[in-house]
Amino acid sequence: MKVHYAAMALLLAFTACNNKGAKTGDAATTTDEEAPLQPARPAGTMEVSIKDRDKDTSSVTFTFSIDSIRYERTYKDLPLVKGFPDTTIYRVFWDEPNSVWIGFIKPNRDTRYYHASQDGRQLKVLWVPSPPRKIYTYMEKTLGLGDVIRQQPRVSRHEKNIQSGLILDKFTVALKPGANKSAANVYMKFGGVERNLQMEVPEGGKPYIQAYADDYVIVGVELGGELEEYYEIKVVNGRIGYKQLQTVIK
C-alpha cells in the first residue's frame, strides 16, 4: 500500500509540474506576442530596385545578402501607387538579424508584403499575403508605411482634367451643404454624368476629400483627430462610380 500511495504521489507531482509548465509557456507566448517590436541589427543587406513605374504592374528586384551568400529575386506583377518617389512607397524592417520584411503600397491603398530569410546556407524571398499582425502594425504605424498617401491634403473640392477611355473631361468631386447641419452633400461629375450623395456628419466632424490620383478620391469625415473614410469615388474606362466604404455612425 505504501508503494501504491508513493506512486500516486509521484504521478500527481509530475502532473502538477507539467501543468505549471504549460501555463508558463502560454503566458510567455502571450507576452511575446504583445511585447513591442524592436528592430534587429541586420546580419546582411537588402536592396530594393523598382522598374516600370509607368505601367500597371511594376518589376521589383530584391537583392538579399548575408555574409558571402547573395540571392536575387524579381517579381514582375506588383501594382504600385503612382505619383510618389520610389523610396516613399515601401518600407524595410529587420525583425531578426537574418529576417527582413518589405512592404509596398498598392494603387488601391492596400499593402503587399514580402519576407526575406535565411535557412542554413540558403536565402529566400517570398510574397506573404497575410503577414503577422505585429509586423504590419509596426511597419504601418511606426515606420510610416502608407503615410505618403494618408498625409495628402484634405480639401473640399477636387477638379482635374483627365482622359479615361475615349472621354476627355473634367473630373469633379465637391462637398456642399446638406439638408441639415448633420449632413453634407457629395457632388460628383464626369463625362456628362452627375451624381449626388448625402453623407451624414457626426457632431464635431469635418467632411473632407483626399485625392490619391487625378481620377481617384476618398471622401470622409475627420473626427477627433481620426480620419474616417466613407466613400471611394473614381473614374474607370470613362465611367464615374463610387463605393461606400462604411456607414456613418452618429
mmCIF file of C-alpha atoms in Angstrom:
data_model
loop_
_atom_site.group_PDB
_atom_site.id
_atom_site.type_symbol
_atom_site.label_atom_id
_atom_site.label_comp_id
_atom_site.label_asym_id
_atom_site.label_seq_id
_atom_site.Cartn_x
_atom_site.Cartn_y
_atom_site.Cartn_z
ATOM 1 C CA MET A 1 0.000 0.000 0.000
ATOM 2 C CA LYS A 2 2.807 2.396 0.817
ATOM 3 C CA VAL A 3 4.335 1.748 -2.578
ATOM 4 C CA HIS A 4 0.945 2.362 -4.227
ATOM 5 C CA TYR A 5 0.457 5.698 -2.441
ATOM 6 C CA ALA A 6 4.010 6.748 -3.231
ATOM 7 C CA ALA A 7 3.430 6.066 -6.911
ATOM 8 C CA MET A 8 0.227 8.111 -6.847
ATOM 9 C CA ALA A 9 2.008 10.991 -5.105
ATOM 10 C CA LEU A 10 4.765 10.896 -7.691
ATOM 11 C CA LEU A 11 2.207 10.914 -10.510
ATOM 12 C CA LEU A 12 0.353 13.900 -9.018
ATOM 13 C CA ALA A 13 3.601 15.799 -8.544
ATOM 14 C CA PHE A 14 4.597 15.103 -12.166
ATOM 15 C CA THR A 15 1.186 16.247 -13.431
ATOM 16 C CA ALA A 16 1.336 19.438 -11.370
ATOM 17 C CA CYS A 17 4.774 20.238 -12.738
ATOM 18 C CA ASN A 18 3.556 19.701 -16.295
ATOM 19 C CA ASN A 19 0.515 21.925 -15.747
ATOM 20 C CA LYS A 20 2.676 24.636 -14.274
ATOM 21 C CA GLY A 21 4.997 24.421 -17.243
ATOM 22 C CA ALA A 22 2.066 24.666 -19.674
ATOM 23 C CA LYS A 23 0.760 27.839 -18.036
ATOM 24 C CA THR A 24 4.193 29.379 -18.049
ATOM 25 C CA GLY A 25 4.551 28.581 -21.723
ATOM 26 C CA ASP A 26 1.160 30.097 -22.561
ATOM 27 C CA ALA A 27 1.960 33.224 -20.579
ATOM 28 C CA ALA A 28 5.318 33.553 -22.309
ATOM 29 C CA THR A 29 3.665 33.221 -25.715
ATOM 30 C CA THR A 30 1.106 35.897 -24.897
ATOM 31 C CA THR A 31 3.738 38.228 -23.503
ATOM 32 C CA ASP A 32 5.945 37.706 -26.550
ATOM 33 C CA GLU A 33 3.028 38.467 -28.894
ATOM 34 C CA GLU A 34 2.118 41.637 -27.031
ATOM 35 C CA ALA A 35 5.689 42.818 -26.494
ATOM 36 C CA PRO A 36 6.602 45.818 -28.674
ATOM 37 C CA LEU A 37 8.823 45.020 -31.629
ATOM 38 C CA GLN A 38 12.372 46.275 -31.731
ATOM 39 C CA PRO A 39 14.433 46.472 -34.932
ATOM 40 C CA ALA A 40 17.156 43.848 -35.062
ATOM 41 C CA ARG A 41 20.737 44.515 -36.072
ATOM 42 C CA PRO A 42 20.932 43.224 -39.669
ATOM 43 C CA ALA A 43 23.364 40.423 -40.383
ATOM 44 C CA GLY A 44 23.343 41.408 -44.054
ATOM 45 C CA THR A 45 21.823 43.785 -46.592
ATOM 46 C CA MET A 46 18.598 44.116 -48.557
ATOM 47 C CA GLU A 47 18.472 46.202 -51.737
ATOM 48 C CA VAL A 48 15.190 47.041 -53.484
ATOM 49 C CA SER A 49 15.084 48.096 -57.137
ATOM 50 C CA ILE A 50 11.823 49.148 -58.847
ATOM 51 C CA LYS A 51 11.291 49.372 -62.616
ATOM 52 C CA ASP A 52 8.327 50.079 -64.934
ATOM 53 C CA ARG A 53 6.610 52.508 -62.548
ATOM 54 C CA ASP A 54 4.673 53.945 -65.513
ATOM 55 C CA LYS A 55 2.965 50.603 -66.212
ATOM 56 C CA ASP A 56 0.012 48.957 -64.473
ATOM 57 C CA THR A 57 2.348 46.498 -62.752
ATOM 58 C CA SER A 58 5.942 47.176 -61.817
ATOM 59 C CA SER A 59 9.008 44.971 -61.672
ATOM 60 C CA VAL A 60 10.674 44.759 -58.257
ATOM 61 C CA THR A 61 14.058 43.124 -57.697
ATOM 62 C CA PHE A 62 15.248 42.117 -54.235
ATOM 63 C CA THR A 63 18.977 41.599 -53.674
ATOM 64 C CA PHE A 64 19.476 39.838 -50.347
ATOM 65 C CA SER A 65 22.969 39.227 -48.963
ATOM 66 C CA ILE A 66 24.243 37.661 -45.739
ATOM 67 C CA ASP A 67 27.961 37.016 -45.253
ATOM 68 C CA SER A 68 29.211 35.588 -48.562
ATOM 69 C CA ILE A 69 25.749 34.394 -49.662
ATOM 70 C CA ARG A 70 23.894 36.505 -52.216
ATOM 71 C CA TYR A 71 20.390 35.900 -53.550
ATOM 72 C CA GLU A 72 18.397 37.882 -56.098
ATOM 73 C CA ARG A 73 14.738 37.523 -56.990
ATOM 74 C CA THR A 74 12.455 39.594 -59.228
ATOM 75 C CA TYR A 75 8.669 39.899 -59.071
ATOM 76 C CA LYS A 76 7.082 41.341 -62.218
ATOM 77 C CA ASP A 77 3.442 41.586 -61.171
ATOM 78 C CA LEU A 78 3.444 44.216 -58.420
ATOM 79 C CA PRO A 79 0.889 47.046 -58.822
ATOM 80 C CA LEU A 80 2.268 50.148 -57.111
ATOM 81 C CA VAL A 81 0.745 53.502 -56.268
ATOM 82 C CA LYS A 82 1.838 56.156 -58.754
ATOM 83 C CA GLY A 83 2.852 59.774 -58.362
ATOM 84 C CA PHE A 84 5.302 59.355 -55.469
ATOM 85 C CA PRO A 85 9.083 58.752 -55.299
ATOM 86 C CA ASP A 86 10.162 55.112 -55.023
ATOM 87 C CA THR A 87 11.537 55.494 -51.502
ATOM 88 C CA THR A 88 8.205 56.757 -50.142
ATOM 89 C CA ILE A 89 6.064 53.796 -51.223
ATOM 90 C CA TYR A 90 7.865 50.986 -49.392
ATOM 91 C CA ARG A 91 9.442 50.253 -46.022
ATOM 92 C CA VAL A 92 12.069 47.720 -44.891
ATOM 93 C CA PHE A 93 12.085 46.194 -41.405
ATOM 94 C CA TRP A 94 14.564 43.681 -39.943
ATOM 95 C CA ASP A 95 12.779 41.775 -37.176
ATOM 96 C CA GLU A 96 15.719 39.370 -36.766
ATOM 97 C CA PRO A 97 19.357 39.555 -37.906
ATOM 98 C CA ASN A 98 18.599 37.184 -40.809
ATOM 99 C CA SER A 99 14.933 38.072 -41.358
ATOM 100 C CA VAL A 100 13.645 41.175 -43.135
ATOM 101 C CA TRP A 101 10.188 42.360 -44.229
ATOM 102 C CA ILE A 102 9.488 44.666 -47.174
ATOM 103 C CA GLY A 103 6.076 46.329 -47.502
ATOM 104 C CA PHE A 104 4.683 48.240 -50.510
ATOM 105 C CA ILE A 105 1.669 50.486 -51.125
ATOM 106 C CA LYS A 106 -0.653 49.476 -53.969
ATOM 107 C CA PRO A 107 -2.861 51.828 -56.066
ATOM 108 C CA ASN A 108 -5.968 50.928 -54.035
ATOM 109 C CA ARG A 109 -4.062 51.851 -50.832
ATOM 110 C CA ASP A 110 -3.767 48.208 -49.801
ATOM 111 C CA THR A 111 -0.360 46.788 -48.947
ATOM 112 C CA ARG A 112 1.735 43.904 -50.203
ATOM 113 C CA TYR A 113 4.436 42.281 -48.100
ATOM 114 C CA TYR A 114 7.498 40.216 -48.927
ATOM 115 C CA HIS A 115 9.693 38.333 -46.475
ATOM 116 C CA ALA A 116 13.383 37.529 -46.906
ATOM 117 C CA SER A 117 15.015 34.990 -44.615
ATOM 118 C CA GLN A 118 17.929 32.601 -44.228
ATOM 119 C CA ASP A 119 17.743 28.824 -43.859
ATOM 120 C CA GLY A 120 21.233 27.483 -43.337
ATOM 121 C CA ARG A 121 23.236 28.374 -46.439
ATOM 122 C CA GLN A 122 20.085 29.187 -48.399
ATOM 123 C CA LEU A 123 18.420 32.601 -48.767
ATOM 124 C CA LYS A 124 14.870 33.170 -49.993
ATOM 125 C CA VAL A 125 12.417 35.994 -50.705
ATOM 126 C CA LEU A 126 8.704 35.169 -50.679
ATOM 127 C CA TRP A 127 5.437 37.053 -51.077
ATOM 128 C CA VAL A 128 3.411 36.828 -47.846
ATOM 129 C CA PRO A 129 -0.334 37.522 -48.367
ATOM 130 C CA SER A 130 -1.031 37.693 -44.611
ATOM 131 C CA PRO A 131 1.951 38.841 -42.529
ATOM 132 C CA PRO A 132 1.764 38.674 -38.704
ATOM 133 C CA ARG A 133 -0.286 41.477 -37.198
ATOM 134 C CA LYS A 134 2.615 42.772 -35.114
ATOM 135 C CA ILE A 135 4.731 43.061 -38.279
ATOM 136 C CA TYR A 136 2.305 45.072 -40.401
ATOM 137 C CA THR A 137 1.233 47.167 -37.408
ATOM 138 C CA TYR A 138 4.832 48.159 -36.712
ATOM 139 C CA MET A 139 5.595 48.898 -40.358
ATOM 140 C CA GLU A 140 2.459 50.977 -40.884
ATOM 141 C CA LYS A 141 2.203 52.713 -37.507
ATOM 142 C CA THR A 142 5.858 53.098 -36.517
ATOM 143 C CA LEU A 143 7.745 53.102 -39.823
ATOM 144 C CA GLY A 144 5.003 55.040 -41.621
ATOM 145 C CA LEU A 145 4.204 52.697 -44.498
ATOM 146 C CA GLY A 146 1.310 54.439 -46.267
ATOM 147 C CA ASP A 147 1.842 57.857 -44.670
ATOM 148 C CA VAL A 148 2.641 59.351 -48.066
ATOM 149 C CA ILE A 149 -0.989 58.696 -49.013
ATOM 150 C CA ARG A 150 -2.653 59.373 -45.670
ATOM 151 C CA GLN A 151 -0.921 62.759 -45.433
ATOM 152 C CA GLN A 152 -2.307 64.035 -48.728
ATOM 153 C CA PRO A 153 -4.068 67.434 -48.400
ATOM 154 C CA ARG A 154 -7.688 67.370 -47.255
ATOM 155 C CA VAL A 155 -9.818 69.672 -49.392
ATOM 156 C CA SER A 156 -13.474 70.453 -50.039
ATOM 157 C CA ARG A 157 -13.241 70.316 -53.839
ATOM 158 C CA HIS A 158 -11.283 68.236 -56.371
ATOM 159 C CA GLU A 159 -11.149 69.165 -60.063
ATOM 160 C CA LYS A 160 -8.858 67.619 -62.664
ATOM 161 C CA ASN A 161 -8.978 67.380 -66.446
ATOM 162 C CA ILE A 162 -8.423 63.709 -67.241
ATOM 163 C CA GLN A 163 -8.805 61.272 -70.103
ATOM 164 C CA SER A 164 -10.452 57.990 -69.263
ATOM 165 C CA GLY A 165 -11.245 55.589 -72.051
ATOM 166 C CA LEU A 166 -12.258 57.764 -75.004
ATOM 167 C CA ILE A 167 -13.579 60.598 -72.838
ATOM 168 C CA LEU A 168 -11.622 63.756 -72.073
ATOM 169 C CA ASP A 169 -13.397 65.808 -69.418
ATOM 170 C CA LYS A 170 -13.118 67.453 -66.019
ATOM 171 C CA PHE A 171 -13.481 65.085 -63.075
ATOM 172 C CA THR A 172 -15.143 66.963 -60.221
ATOM 173 C CA VAL A 173 -15.896 65.960 -56.646
ATOM 174 C CA ALA A 174 -17.131 68.647 -54.261
ATOM 175 C CA LEU A 175 -18.584 68.979 -50.778
ATOM 176 C CA LYS A 176 -21.699 71.128 -50.470
ATOM 177 C CA PRO A 177 -24.096 71.923 -47.613
ATOM 178 C CA GLY A 178 -26.517 69.114 -46.880
ATOM 179 C CA ALA A 179 -30.187 69.129 -45.988
ATOM 180 C CA ASN A 180 -29.255 69.913 -42.372
ATOM 181 C CA LYS A 181 -26.235 70.647 -40.178
ATOM 182 C CA SER A 182 -25.568 66.960 -39.592
ATOM 183 C CA ALA A 183 -25.193 66.141 -43.289
ATOM 184 C CA ALA A 184 -23.065 67.069 -46.292
ATOM 185 C CA ASN A 185 -23.834 66.748 -49.975
ATOM 186 C CA VAL A 186 -21.153 64.931 -52.016
ATOM 187 C CA TYR A 187 -21.330 66.069 -55.640
ATOM 188 C CA MET A 188 -19.511 64.247 -58.454
ATOM 189 C CA LYS A 189 -19.363 64.750 -62.206
ATOM 190 C CA PHE A 190 -17.564 63.322 -65.238
ATOM 191 C CA GLY A 191 -18.429 62.782 -68.893
ATOM 192 C CA GLY A 192 -21.807 64.471 -68.606
ATOM 193 C CA VAL A 193 -22.862 62.255 -65.691
ATOM 194 C CA GLU A 194 -23.688 63.929 -62.368
ATOM 195 C CA ARG A 195 -24.462 62.295 -59.046
ATOM 196 C CA ASN A 196 -25.194 63.480 -55.520
ATOM 197 C CA LEU A 197 -24.696 61.582 -52.286
ATOM 198 C CA GLN A 198 -25.991 62.596 -48.890
ATOM 199 C CA MET A 199 -23.367 61.898 -46.214
ATOM 200 C CA GLU A 200 -24.205 62.070 -42.523
ATOM 201 C CA VAL A 201 -21.698 64.043 -40.445
ATOM 202 C CA PRO A 202 -21.425 63.254 -36.711
ATOM 203 C CA GLU A 203 -21.347 66.168 -34.291
ATOM 204 C CA GLY A 204 -17.879 67.704 -34.270
ATOM 205 C CA GLY A 205 -16.948 66.040 -37.557
ATOM 206 C CA LYS A 206 -15.436 67.818 -40.561
ATOM 207 C CA PRO A 207 -16.039 66.406 -44.079
ATOM 208 C CA TYR A 208 -13.025 66.169 -46.377
ATOM 209 C CA ILE A 209 -11.818 64.975 -49.786
ATOM 210 C CA GLN A 210 -8.415 63.382 -50.338
ATOM 211 C CA ALA A 211 -7.114 62.785 -53.863
ATOM 212 C CA TYR A 212 -4.906 59.724 -54.301
ATOM 213 C CA ALA A 213 -4.773 60.158 -58.077
ATOM 214 C CA ASP A 214 -6.258 62.560 -60.620
ATOM 215 C CA ASP A 215 -9.110 60.092 -61.197
ATOM 216 C CA TYR A 216 -9.433 58.665 -57.683
ATOM 217 C CA VAL A 217 -10.541 60.329 -54.429
ATOM 218 C CA ILE A 218 -11.709 59.381 -50.964
ATOM 219 C CA VAL A 219 -14.463 61.273 -49.145
ATOM 220 C CA GLY A 220 -14.702 61.035 -45.390
ATOM 221 C CA VAL A 221 -15.071 62.785 -42.067
ATOM 222 C CA GLU A 222 -12.327 63.940 -39.710
ATOM 223 C CA LEU A 223 -13.477 63.297 -36.160
ATOM 224 C CA GLY A 224 -11.386 63.616 -33.025
ATOM 225 C CA GLY A 225 -8.147 63.666 -34.997
ATOM 226 C CA GLU A 226 -9.017 60.424 -36.806
ATOM 227 C CA LEU A 227 -9.901 60.135 -40.499
ATOM 228 C CA GLU A 228 -12.992 58.040 -41.187
ATOM 229 C CA GLU A 229 -13.299 57.091 -44.874
ATOM 230 C CA TYR A 230 -16.854 56.714 -46.186
ATOM 231 C CA TYR A 231 -16.815 56.910 -49.997
ATOM 232 C CA GLU A 232 -14.376 55.918 -52.710
ATOM 233 C CA ILE A 233 -15.031 57.813 -55.963
ATOM 234 C CA LYS A 234 -13.144 57.180 -59.188
ATOM 235 C CA VAL A 235 -13.337 57.175 -62.966
ATOM 236 C CA VAL A 236 -12.634 53.891 -64.762
ATOM 237 C CA ASN A 237 -12.820 53.422 -68.537
ATOM 238 C CA GLY A 238 -14.762 56.658 -68.965
ATOM 239 C CA ARG A 239 -17.325 55.917 -66.256
ATOM 240 C CA ILE A 240 -17.650 57.623 -62.901
ATOM 241 C CA GLY A 241 -18.616 55.465 -59.945
ATOM 242 C CA TYR A 242 -18.484 55.263 -56.191
ATOM 243 C CA LYS A 243 -18.254 52.674 -53.446
ATOM 244 C CA GLN A 244 -19.472 53.105 -49.879
ATOM 245 C CA LEU A 245 -16.699 52.044 -47.510
ATOM 246 C CA GLN A 246 -18.655 52.258 -44.266
ATOM 247 C CA THR A 247 -21.781 53.737 -42.730
ATOM 248 C CA VAL A 248 -21.558 56.912 -40.702
ATOM 249 C CA ILE A 249 -22.493 56.313 -37.073
ATOM 250 C CA LYS A 250 -23.735 59.372 -35.226
#
